[in-house]
């Protein structure tokens, strides 16, 4: 067994989108970089999350859009072709092969090391390879942990583990459509997968412990998404918990805390995420295995001496979203490059070494029908933050562009105005295609654009973006 150390400037643990982007930045800085990956290069997003889930959701949204307009409605009379949808999903997941991603990694000059990597003291990584061997990698400048997160199953539900429930991975990769599906959890994964499989022909029941869906967004977002799911045929139960689960002869039986029983071919648990840091060797550098990694705004891990250990993406728990992980990766990669050259991180142009958008202006789209999109603060978050703010609401259906999109368009917009700064602190849109409105809001929130300047950003007519004019008019008229 050859355990002679292999030196690199940077070692990246995890070859998902975050690890790929970080490696791209360190290679651009001229640093030799090894990427350690135990599964598929491209990670969760490419094979079990963003890409396959949106491929499952898009056909239902396209069908709903066609059925929402007179003329096209009469031309579309059938249901989705489930086999065609699943085949298209498989193509977007590259049939769970990472050849293309490996080629890209090689094209930037990074070295791929397949296997399970773990820290073995400062700047040292031991990799157990698929053949049972070991490789020792050392880092001259930095080790970056980009191992992401995994689905978290509750440990207090009798029979759950034995029932082999779906997690987000099985929900996005199943080769068949279950006749009946129970989804536990009213967050983003729960509502998106309920929408996708209902559209594909499953009879879906959604169980939510709380009072409503999407609890981190404005309450009206959850209400409108719940209405859309209900109209599509999803049965929603709120304020319920699962007391026990049993699988027998291909049928899963769930007993609720109310005593009611439900049966289905599959049950999906979408109830949270945990960091993929178990067995990572964190204890060898004074940290705790299995924990989230706390970082500063340059993604340097706190509690470790020296500027050598970084963590980007889900694993640092700042914002569990692929686009935010990629953003952090660009920040961390640039910071590593600067430190390797002896440069101070606070001297970079336009804050290239400091992450802020993953805290203050996090955009997110929920791809249900209708879509829910938000960035920045909700009204409840603004109140908790002690801001002096004003809530501005507007019915999206009253915008000319929206009424052209669908004959019975339903949606809502909310703008949170920071009264002291005269800027937009948060925006939420709910409605068909609402996600395409979000980046303008993200720019407004991130750039702290004064409302007095936004007034002169004239939206094209007749587009749904005219909602900005209506929100600003409503704000002005309420003074």
Short mmCIF file of C-alpha atoms in Angstrom, two decimals:
data_model
loop_
_atom_site.label_atom_id
_atom_site.label_comp_id
_atom_site.label_asym_id
_atom_site.label_seq_id
_atom_site.Cartn_x
_atom_site.Cartn_y
_atom_site.Cartn_z
CA UNK A 1 0.00 0.00 0.00
CA UNK A 2 1.52 3.31 -1.13
CA UNK A 3 0.94 6.03 1.46
CA UNK A 4 3.68 8.38 0.28
CA UNK A 5 2.16 11.89 0.68
CA UNK A 6 1.02 13.58 -2.53
CA UNK A 7 1.48 17.35 -2.21
CA UNK A 8 -0.94 19.90 -3.68
CA UNK A 9 -1.52 23.57 -3.05
CA UNK A 10 -5.22 22.94 -2.31
CA UNK A 11 -7.24 19.83 -1.47
CA UNK A 12 -11.02 20.03 -1.92
CA UNK A 13 -13.22 17.50 -0.13
CA UNK A 14 -16.36 17.06 -2.23
CA UNK A 15 -16.83 17.33 -5.98
CA UNK A 16 -20.33 18.76 -6.13
CA UNK A 17 -21.13 22.20 -7.58
CA UNK A 18 -19.51 23.94 -4.61
CA UNK A 19 -16.31 21.91 -4.77
CA UNK A 20 -16.16 22.26 -8.56
CA UNK A 21 -16.48 26.04 -8.41
CA UNK A 22 -13.92 26.34 -5.62
CA UNK A 23 -11.46 24.21 -7.59
CA UNK A 24 -12.10 26.37 -10.66
CA UNK A 25 -11.15 29.50 -8.70
CA UNK A 26 -8.02 28.02 -7.14
CA UNK A 27 -6.89 26.68 -10.51
CA UNK A 28 -7.50 30.12 -12.03
CA UNK A 29 -5.19 31.45 -9.33
CA UNK A 30 -2.52 29.04 -10.51
CA UNK A 31 -2.74 26.67 -7.53
CA UNK A 32 -2.47 22.91 -7.98
CA UNK A 33 -5.74 21.40 -6.78
CA UNK A 34 -6.96 17.90 -5.95
CA UNK A 35 -10.69 17.18 -5.65
CA UNK A 36 -11.73 14.18 -3.53
CA UNK A 37 -15.13 12.69 -4.37
CA UNK A 38 -16.70 9.51 -2.99
CA UNK A 39 -19.71 9.37 -5.32
CA UNK A 40 -20.37 11.25 -8.59
CA UNK A 41 -18.58 14.40 -9.66
CA UNK A 42 -21.32 17.01 -9.91
CA UNK A 43 -22.83 16.06 -6.57
CA UNK A 44 -26.34 16.20 -5.18
CA UNK A 45 -27.53 19.02 -7.44
CA UNK A 46 -26.69 17.29 -10.69
CA UNK A 47 -28.08 13.85 -9.90
CA UNK A 48 -30.53 13.95 -6.98
CA UNK A 49 -31.66 17.54 -6.43
CA UNK A 50 -31.81 20.67 -8.61
CA UNK A 51 -31.57 19.19 -12.09
CA UNK A 52 -33.72 16.04 -11.82
CA UNK A 53 -36.31 17.71 -9.58
CA UNK A 54 -36.81 20.63 -11.97
CA UNK A 55 -36.91 18.21 -14.90
CA UNK A 56 -39.76 16.42 -13.12
CA UNK A 57 -41.58 19.66 -12.35
CA UNK A 58 -41.26 21.48 -15.68
CA UNK A 59 -43.65 19.31 -17.76
CA UNK A 60 -46.46 19.82 -15.24
CA UNK A 61 -45.86 23.57 -15.21
CA UNK A 62 -45.81 23.69 -19.03
CA UNK A 63 -49.07 21.75 -19.20
CA UNK A 64 -50.68 24.02 -16.60
CA UNK A 65 -49.55 27.10 -18.54
CA UNK A 66 -51.09 25.78 -21.76
CA UNK A 67 -54.33 24.89 -20.01
CA UNK A 68 -54.56 28.37 -18.46
CA UNK A 69 -55.12 30.19 -21.77
CA UNK A 70 -58.17 29.95 -24.05
CA UNK A 71 -57.14 28.52 -27.41
CA UNK A 72 -54.21 26.47 -26.19
CA UNK A 73 -56.48 24.98 -23.50
CA UNK A 74 -58.66 23.39 -26.15
CA UNK A 75 -55.63 22.00 -27.97
CA UNK A 76 -54.24 20.25 -24.87
CA UNK A 77 -56.55 17.46 -23.83
CA UNK A 78 -54.31 14.72 -22.47
CA UNK A 79 -52.35 14.05 -19.31
CA UNK A 80 -48.59 14.00 -18.97
CA UNK A 81 -46.73 11.11 -20.56
CA UNK A 82 -45.03 9.80 -17.42
CA UNK A 83 -42.56 7.61 -19.30
CA UNK A 84 -41.42 10.56 -21.43
CA UNK A 85 -41.07 12.78 -18.36
CA UNK A 86 -38.97 10.19 -16.53
CA UNK A 87 -36.79 9.64 -19.61
CA UNK A 88 -36.20 13.39 -19.90
CA UNK A 89 -35.39 13.49 -16.17
CA UNK A 90 -32.86 10.70 -16.66
CA UNK A 91 -31.19 12.67 -19.44
CA UNK A 92 -30.89 15.77 -17.26
CA UNK A 93 -29.30 13.59 -14.57
CA UNK A 94 -26.85 12.30 -17.21
CA UNK A 95 -28.20 8.81 -16.47
CA UNK A 96 -26.29 9.03 -13.18
CA UNK A 97 -22.92 8.95 -14.92
CA UNK A 98 -20.36 11.68 -14.32
CA UNK A 99 -18.20 11.40 -17.43
CA UNK A 100 -19.02 14.94 -18.55
CA UNK A 101 -18.31 16.45 -15.16
CA UNK A 102 -15.03 14.54 -14.88
CA UNK A 103 -13.98 15.84 -18.29
CA UNK A 104 -14.73 19.40 -17.19
CA UNK A 105 -12.72 18.95 -13.99
CA UNK A 106 -9.80 17.64 -15.99
CA UNK A 107 -10.11 20.53 -18.46
CA UNK A 108 -9.35 23.07 -15.74
CA UNK A 109 -6.31 21.12 -14.62
CA UNK A 110 -7.68 19.77 -11.34
CA UNK A 111 -6.82 16.24 -10.23
CA UNK A 112 -9.71 13.93 -9.32
CA UNK A 113 -9.13 11.50 -6.46
CA UNK A 114 -11.99 9.05 -6.00
CA UNK A 115 -12.69 7.74 -2.53
CA UNK A 116 -13.73 8.67 1.01
CA UNK A 117 -11.58 11.53 2.27
CA UNK A 118 -10.99 12.48 5.90
CA UNK A 119 -8.79 14.97 7.70
CA UNK A 120 -5.77 13.54 9.47
CA UNK A 121 -4.40 16.62 11.18
CA UNK A 122 -3.62 20.07 9.75
CA UNK A 123 -3.35 20.23 5.94
CA UNK A 124 -3.42 16.44 5.63
CA UNK A 125 -6.14 14.29 4.03
CA UNK A 126 -6.31 10.51 3.94
CA UNK A 127 -8.42 9.00 1.16
CA UNK A 128 -9.74 5.45 1.29
CA UNK A 129 -9.98 4.47 -2.35
CA UNK A 130 -12.67 2.23 -3.91
CA UNK A 131 -10.22 -0.69 -4.05
CA UNK A 132 -9.66 -0.51 -0.29
CA UNK A 133 -6.31 1.25 -0.50
CA UNK A 134 -5.24 4.59 0.93
CA UNK A 135 -3.78 7.77 -0.51
CA UNK A 136 -2.39 10.59 1.59
CA UNK A 137 -2.80 14.13 0.23
CA UNK A 138 -1.16 17.18 1.76
CA UNK A 139 -2.09 20.81 1.17
CA UNK A 140 0.50 23.56 1.08
CA UNK A 141 -2.11 26.30 1.47
CA UNK A 142 -5.67 25.07 2.14
CA UNK A 143 -8.11 22.23 2.59
CA UNK A 144 -11.69 23.10 1.64
CA UNK A 145 -14.60 21.06 2.97
CA UNK A 146 -17.42 21.04 0.41
CA UNK A 147 -19.16 17.81 1.37
CA UNK A 148 -22.68 19.25 1.48
CA UNK A 149 -25.61 17.85 3.42
CA UNK A 150 -27.78 14.75 3.52
CA UNK A 151 -31.43 14.07 4.21
CA UNK A 152 -32.21 13.84 7.91
CA UNK A 153 -34.69 11.18 9.01
CA UNK A 154 -36.29 11.44 12.46
CA UNK A 155 -35.04 8.82 14.88
CA UNK A 156 -38.14 8.77 17.09
CA UNK A 157 -40.66 7.26 14.65
CA UNK A 158 -41.05 3.51 15.29
CA UNK A 159 -40.58 1.39 12.18
CA UNK A 160 -39.40 4.24 9.96
CA UNK A 161 -35.92 2.91 9.20
CA UNK A 162 -37.23 -0.58 8.50
CA UNK A 163 -39.85 0.84 6.12
CA UNK A 164 -37.11 2.17 3.82
CA UNK A 165 -38.70 5.58 3.20
CA UNK A 166 -37.86 7.78 0.27
CA UNK A 167 -35.63 10.76 0.89
CA UNK A 168 -35.06 13.51 -1.64
CA UNK A 169 -32.73 11.17 -3.52
CA UNK A 170 -35.32 8.49 -4.19
CA UNK A 171 -37.99 11.10 -4.87
CA UNK A 172 -35.96 12.60 -7.72
CA UNK A 173 -34.63 9.35 -9.18
CA UNK A 174 -37.46 6.82 -8.92
CA UNK A 175 -37.87 4.91 -12.21
CA UNK A 176 -41.57 4.31 -11.59
CA UNK A 177 -44.58 6.38 -10.56
CA UNK A 178 -46.03 5.09 -7.28
CA UNK A 179 -49.81 4.68 -7.33
CA UNK A 180 -50.01 6.36 -3.91
CA UNK A 181 -47.40 8.56 -2.25
CA UNK A 182 -47.39 10.12 1.21
CA UNK A 183 -45.09 13.12 1.63
CA UNK A 184 -44.08 14.13 5.15
CA UNK A 185 -42.92 17.73 5.42
CA UNK A 186 -44.24 21.05 4.15
CA UNK A 187 -40.96 22.69 3.16
CA UNK A 188 -39.52 23.18 -0.31
CA UNK A 189 -38.68 19.54 -1.05
CA UNK A 190 -42.02 18.34 0.28
CA UNK A 191 -44.20 20.68 -1.76
CA UNK A 192 -42.14 20.36 -4.95
CA UNK A 193 -42.16 16.59 -4.91
CA UNK A 194 -45.86 16.51 -4.03
CA UNK A 195 -46.50 18.67 -7.10
CA UNK A 196 -44.26 16.61 -9.38
CA UNK A 197 -45.59 13.16 -8.54
CA UNK A 198 -49.24 14.27 -8.43
CA UNK A 199 -48.80 15.62 -11.97
CA UNK A 200 -47.29 12.29 -13.01
CA UNK A 201 -50.30 10.35 -11.77
CA UNK A 202 -49.65 9.52 -8.12
CA UNK A 203 -52.36 10.06 -5.54
CA UNK A 204 -50.39 12.27 -3.16
CA UNK A 205 -51.12 13.02 0.49
CA UNK A 206 -49.02 15.74 2.14
CA UNK A 207 -48.58 15.66 5.92
CA UNK A 208 -47.42 18.81 7.69
CA UNK A 209 -46.67 19.12 11.39
CA UNK A 210 -47.18 22.89 11.45
CA UNK A 211 -50.10 25.09 10.53
CA UNK A 212 -49.12 25.65 6.91
CA UNK A 213 -46.65 25.18 4.08
CA UNK A 214 -43.33 26.95 3.45
CA UNK A 215 -42.98 28.34 6.99
CA UNK A 216 -39.86 30.39 6.19
CA UNK A 217 -41.64 32.45 3.55
CA UNK A 218 -44.47 34.96 3.88
CA UNK A 219 -47.65 33.19 5.08
CA UNK A 220 -49.51 33.99 1.87
CA UNK A 221 -46.89 32.03 -0.11
CA UNK A 222 -47.76 28.85 1.72
CA UNK A 223 -51.47 29.56 1.40
CA UNK A 224 -51.35 30.07 -2.37
CA UNK A 225 -49.11 27.04 -2.92
CA UNK A 226 -51.46 24.94 -0.77
CA UNK A 227 -54.41 26.10 -2.86
CA UNK A 228 -52.55 25.17 -6.05
CA UNK A 229 -51.64 21.73 -4.76
CA UNK A 230 -55.19 21.10 -3.58
CA UNK A 231 -56.62 22.05 -6.96
CA UNK A 232 -54.17 19.65 -8.57
CA UNK A 233 -55.50 16.85 -6.36
CA UNK A 234 -53.01 16.71 -3.49
CA UNK A 235 -54.64 16.00 -0.12
CA UNK A 236 -53.05 18.17 2.58
CA UNK A 237 -53.23 17.51 6.32
CA UNK A 238 -51.77 20.17 8.63
CA UNK A 239 -51.09 19.95 12.34
CA UNK A 240 -50.40 16.22 12.19
CA UNK A 241 -47.44 13.98 13.04
CA UNK A 242 -46.56 10.40 12.17
CA UNK A 243 -46.56 8.10 15.20
CA UNK A 244 -45.36 4.91 13.48
CA UNK A 245 -44.57 3.46 10.06
CA UNK A 246 -44.71 -0.11 8.77
CA UNK A 247 -44.00 -1.67 5.37
CA UNK A 248 -45.48 -5.03 4.45
CA UNK A 249 -46.06 -6.68 1.08
CA UNK A 250 -45.14 -3.54 -0.82
CA UNK A 251 -47.49 -1.25 1.12
CA UNK A 252 -46.43 1.37 3.64
CA UNK A 253 -48.85 2.03 6.51
CA UNK A 254 -48.53 5.24 8.50
CA UNK A 255 -50.25 5.70 11.83
CA UNK A 256 -50.81 9.37 12.69
CA UNK A 257 -50.87 10.88 16.16
CA UNK A 258 -54.62 11.32 15.69
CA UNK A 259 -55.00 7.56 15.38
CA UNK A 260 -55.82 7.75 11.68
CA UNK A 261 -54.06 5.34 9.32
CA UNK A 262 -52.80 5.96 5.77
CA UNK A 263 -51.56 3.51 3.18
CA UNK A 264 -49.31 4.11 0.19
CA UNK A 265 -46.78 2.39 -2.01
CA UNK A 266 -44.12 4.91 -0.96
CA UNK A 267 -43.55 7.50 1.75
CA UNK A 268 -41.20 10.46 1.29
CA UNK A 269 -39.66 12.10 4.34
CA UNK A 270 -38.65 15.69 3.62
CA UNK A 271 -38.08 16.89 7.16
CA UNK A 272 -34.62 18.42 7.23
CA UNK A 273 -30.93 18.15 6.38
CA UNK A 274 -27.79 17.20 8.29
CA UNK A 275 -24.15 18.02 7.45
CA UNK A 276 -22.11 15.36 5.71
CA UNK A 277 -19.24 15.62 8.17
CA UNK A 278 -19.52 12.31 10.01
CA UNK A 279 -16.28 10.36 9.69
CA UNK A 280 -14.55 13.42 8.25
CA UNK A 281 -11.78 13.49 10.86
CA UNK A 282 -12.76 16.86 12.27
CA UNK A 283 -11.62 15.76 15.72
CA UNK A 284 -8.03 15.62 14.44
CA UNK A 285 -8.09 19.41 14.06
CA UNK A 286 -9.99 20.19 17.26
CA UNK A 287 -13.55 20.14 15.89
CA UNK A 288 -16.46 17.73 16.32
CA UNK A 289 -17.28 15.09 13.73
CA UNK A 290 -20.82 15.29 12.39
CA UNK A 291 -21.21 19.00 13.13
CA UNK A 292 -21.94 21.96 10.91
CA UNK A 293 -18.80 24.02 10.30
CA UNK A 294 -18.96 27.62 11.46
CA UNK A 295 -17.10 29.98 9.14
CA UNK A 296 -16.28 33.65 8.79
CA UNK A 297 -17.34 35.70 5.78
CA UNK A 298 -14.41 34.38 3.73
CA UNK A 299 -15.51 30.80 4.54
CA UNK A 300 -12.54 30.14 6.85
CA UNK A 301 -13.53 27.62 9.52
CA UNK A 302 -13.63 29.10 13.01
CA UNK A 303 -11.84 27.33 15.86
CA UNK A 304 -8.90 26.17 13.74
CA UNK A 305 -5.55 27.91 13.93
CA UNK A 306 -4.12 29.35 10.74
CA UNK A 307 -5.79 30.23 7.45
CA UNK A 308 -5.81 26.72 5.98
CA UNK A 309 -9.25 25.16 6.61
CA UNK A 310 -12.24 26.43 4.62
CA UNK A 311 -15.84 25.22 4.33
CA UNK A 312 -18.27 26.25 1.61
CA UNK A 313 -21.80 25.24 0.68
CA UNK A 314 -24.40 23.44 2.77
CA UNK A 315 -21.80 22.18 5.22
CA UNK A 316 -21.38 25.63 6.80
CA UNK A 317 -25.16 26.03 7.28
CA UNK A 318 -25.28 29.65 6.09
CA UNK A 319 -27.65 29.04 3.18
CA UNK A 320 -28.52 25.52 2.02
CA UNK A 321 -28.96 26.34 -1.66
CA UNK A 322 -26.81 25.33 -4.63
CA UNK A 323 -26.45 28.85 -6.00
CA UNK A 324 -25.33 30.11 -2.60
CA UNK A 325 -22.82 27.28 -2.28
CA UNK A 326 -21.36 28.18 -5.67
CA UNK A 327 -21.23 31.84 -4.60
CA UNK A 328 -19.38 30.90 -1.41
CA UNK A 329 -17.03 28.72 -3.45
CA UNK A 330 -16.05 31.67 -5.61
CA UNK A 331 -15.43 33.75 -2.49
CA UNK A 332 -13.43 31.01 -0.75
CA UNK A 333 -11.42 30.13 -3.86
CA UNK A 334 -10.45 33.76 -4.40
CA UNK A 335 -9.57 34.11 -0.71
CA UNK A 336 -7.34 31.03 -0.83
CA UNK A 337 -5.61 32.42 -3.91
CA UNK A 338 -5.01 35.74 -2.20
CA UNK A 339 -3.67 34.19 1.00
CA UNK A 340 -1.35 31.95 -1.01
CA UNK A 341 0.18 35.13 -2.44
CA UNK A 342 0.42 36.83 0.92
CA UNK A 343 -2.31 39.35 0.19
CA UNK A 344 -4.76 40.74 2.75
CA UNK A 345 -8.38 39.73 2.15
CA UNK A 346 -9.77 43.20 2.78
CA UNK A 347 -7.94 44.72 -0.20
CA UNK A 348 -9.79 42.92 -3.01
CA UNK A 349 -11.87 44.95 -5.46
CA UNK A 350 -15.67 44.79 -5.02
CA UNK A 351 -15.44 42.50 -2.00
CA UNK A 352 -14.30 39.42 -3.90
CA UNK A 353 -13.13 37.72 -0.69
CA UNK A 354 -16.11 38.45 1.55
CA UNK A 355 -19.48 36.70 1.33
CA UNK A 356 -22.52 38.80 2.22
CA UNK A 357 -25.31 37.73 -0.14
CA UNK A 358 -25.66 34.35 1.57
CA UNK A 359 -26.90 36.15 4.68
CA UNK A 360 -28.54 39.41 3.65
CA UNK A 361 -30.08 38.69 0.26
CA UNK A 362 -30.70 34.99 -0.29
CA UNK A 363 -32.94 34.34 -3.31
CA UNK A 364 -35.00 31.16 -3.54
CA UNK A 365 -37.64 29.83 -5.92
CA UNK A 366 -40.13 27.08 -5.08
CA UNK A 367 -41.07 25.48 -8.40
CA UNK A 368 -44.64 24.54 -7.63
CA UNK A 369 -47.72 25.76 -9.48
CA UNK A 370 -47.93 28.60 -8.63
CA UNK A 371 -44.26 29.35 -8.08
CA UNK A 372 -43.15 31.11 -4.90
CA UNK A 373 -40.06 33.30 -5.02
CA UNK A 374 -38.45 35.42 -2.32
CA UNK A 375 -35.31 37.33 -1.44
CA UNK A 376 -34.29 39.24 1.65
CA UNK A 377 -36.49 39.70 4.69
CA UNK A 378 -40.06 38.69 5.29
CA UNK A 379 -42.24 40.96 7.41
CA UNK A 380 -41.72 38.65 10.41
CA UNK A 381 -37.94 38.67 9.92
CA UNK A 382 -37.89 42.46 9.58
CA UNK A 383 -39.77 42.75 12.86
CA UNK A 384 -37.36 40.37 14.59
CA UNK A 385 -34.47 42.43 13.26
CA UNK A 386 -35.93 45.57 14.83
CA UNK A 387 -36.28 47.45 11.54
CA UNK A 388 -38.64 50.34 11.04
CA UNK A 389 -40.33 49.00 7.95
CA UNK A 390 -43.45 49.15 5.83
CA UNK A 391 -45.23 46.27 4.10
CA UNK A 392 -46.46 46.93 0.55
CA UNK A 393 -48.80 44.34 -0.97
CA UNK A 394 -50.22 44.10 -4.48
CA UNK A 395 -52.44 41.64 -6.31
CA UNK A 396 -50.33 40.31 -9.19
CA UNK A 397 -53.47 39.47 -11.16
CA UNK A 398 -54.11 43.22 -11.54
CA UNK A 399 -50.94 43.65 -13.60
CA UNK A 400 -51.72 43.65 -17.32
CA UNK A 401 -48.85 41.34 -18.18
CA UNK A 402 -50.04 38.76 -15.67
CA UNK A 403 -53.59 38.70 -17.01
CA UNK A 404 -52.14 38.01 -20.46
CA UNK A 405 -50.16 35.07 -19.10
CA UNK A 406 -53.22 33.22 -17.83
CA UNK A 407 -56.98 33.76 -18.03
CA UNK A 408 -57.41 33.17 -14.31
CA UNK A 409 -54.02 34.36 -13.07
CA UNK A 410 -53.72 34.33 -9.31
CA UNK A 411 -50.75 35.73 -7.44
CA UNK A 412 -49.50 38.22 -4.94
CA UNK A 413 -46.48 40.41 -4.40
CA UNK A 414 -45.07 41.89 -1.22
CA UNK A 415 -42.28 44.43 -0.80
CA UNK A 416 -40.68 45.14 2.58
CA UNK A 417 -39.33 48.70 2.69
CA UNK A 418 -36.65 49.74 5.17
CA UNK A 419 -38.05 53.14 6.11
CA UNK A 420 -34.82 54.46 7.60
CA UNK A 421 -32.71 53.68 4.52
CA UNK A 422 -35.43 54.13 1.92
CA UNK A 423 -34.49 50.81 0.32
CA UNK A 424 -36.07 47.44 -0.36
CA UNK A 425 -35.29 44.94 2.41
CA UNK A 426 -37.22 42.00 1.01
CA UNK A 427 -39.56 40.90 -1.77
CA UNK A 428 -41.88 37.91 -2.21
CA UNK A 429 -43.69 36.98 -5.41
CA UNK A 430 -46.19 34.14 -5.77
CA UNK A 431 -47.77 33.28 -9.10
CA UNK A 432 -47.20 31.33 -12.32
CA UNK A 433 -43.67 32.04 -13.54
CA UNK A 434 -42.92 34.21 -10.50
CA UNK A 435 -39.37 32.91 -10.33
CA UNK A 436 -38.43 34.92 -13.40
CA UNK A 437 -39.23 38.12 -11.50
CA UNK A 438 -36.84 37.37 -8.69
CA UNK A 439 -33.47 38.51 -9.98
CA UNK A 440 -34.60 42.14 -10.31
CA UNK A 441 -35.65 41.96 -6.67
CA UNK A 442 -32.32 40.38 -5.75
CA UNK A 443 -30.45 43.24 -7.39
CA UNK A 444 -32.63 45.80 -5.60
CA UNK A 445 -32.11 44.18 -2.18
CA UNK A 446 -28.41 43.37 -2.61
CA UNK A 447 -27.60 46.78 -4.11
CA UNK A 448 -29.70 48.63 -1.53
CA UNK A 449 -31.10 50.65 -4.41
CA UNK A 450 -33.01 53.70 -3.10
CA UNK A 451 -36.69 53.68 -3.95
CA UNK A 452 -36.18 57.12 -5.46
CA UNK A 453 -33.93 55.51 -8.08
CA UNK A 454 -36.14 52.44 -8.58
CA UNK A 455 -38.92 54.82 -9.58
CA UNK A 456 -36.89 55.60 -12.70
CA UNK A 457 -36.33 51.92 -13.63
CA UNK A 458 -39.27 51.75 -16.03
CA UNK A 459 -40.67 48.23 -16.63
CA UNK A 460 -41.69 47.22 -20.14
CA UNK A 461 -45.41 47.08 -20.90
CA UNK A 462 -47.17 44.67 -20.90
CA UNK A 463 -44.93 42.41 -18.83
CA UNK A 464 -45.43 40.99 -15.35
CA UNK A 465 -42.41 43.09 -14.30
CA UNK A 466 -44.78 46.06 -14.23
CA UNK A 467 -45.47 44.83 -10.71
CA UNK A 468 -42.51 47.02 -9.69
CA UNK A 469 -44.35 50.16 -10.82
CA UNK A 470 -47.48 49.08 -8.96
CA UNK A 471 -45.57 48.34 -5.74
CA UNK A 472 -43.82 51.70 -5.86
CA UNK A 473 -47.10 53.53 -6.59
CA UNK A 474 -48.77 51.75 -3.69
CA UNK A 475 -45.92 52.69 -1.39
CA UNK A 476 -46.06 56.33 -2.50
CA UNK A 477 -49.83 56.55 -2.15
CA UNK A 478 -49.75 55.09 1.36
CA UNK A 479 -47.48 57.84 2.72
#
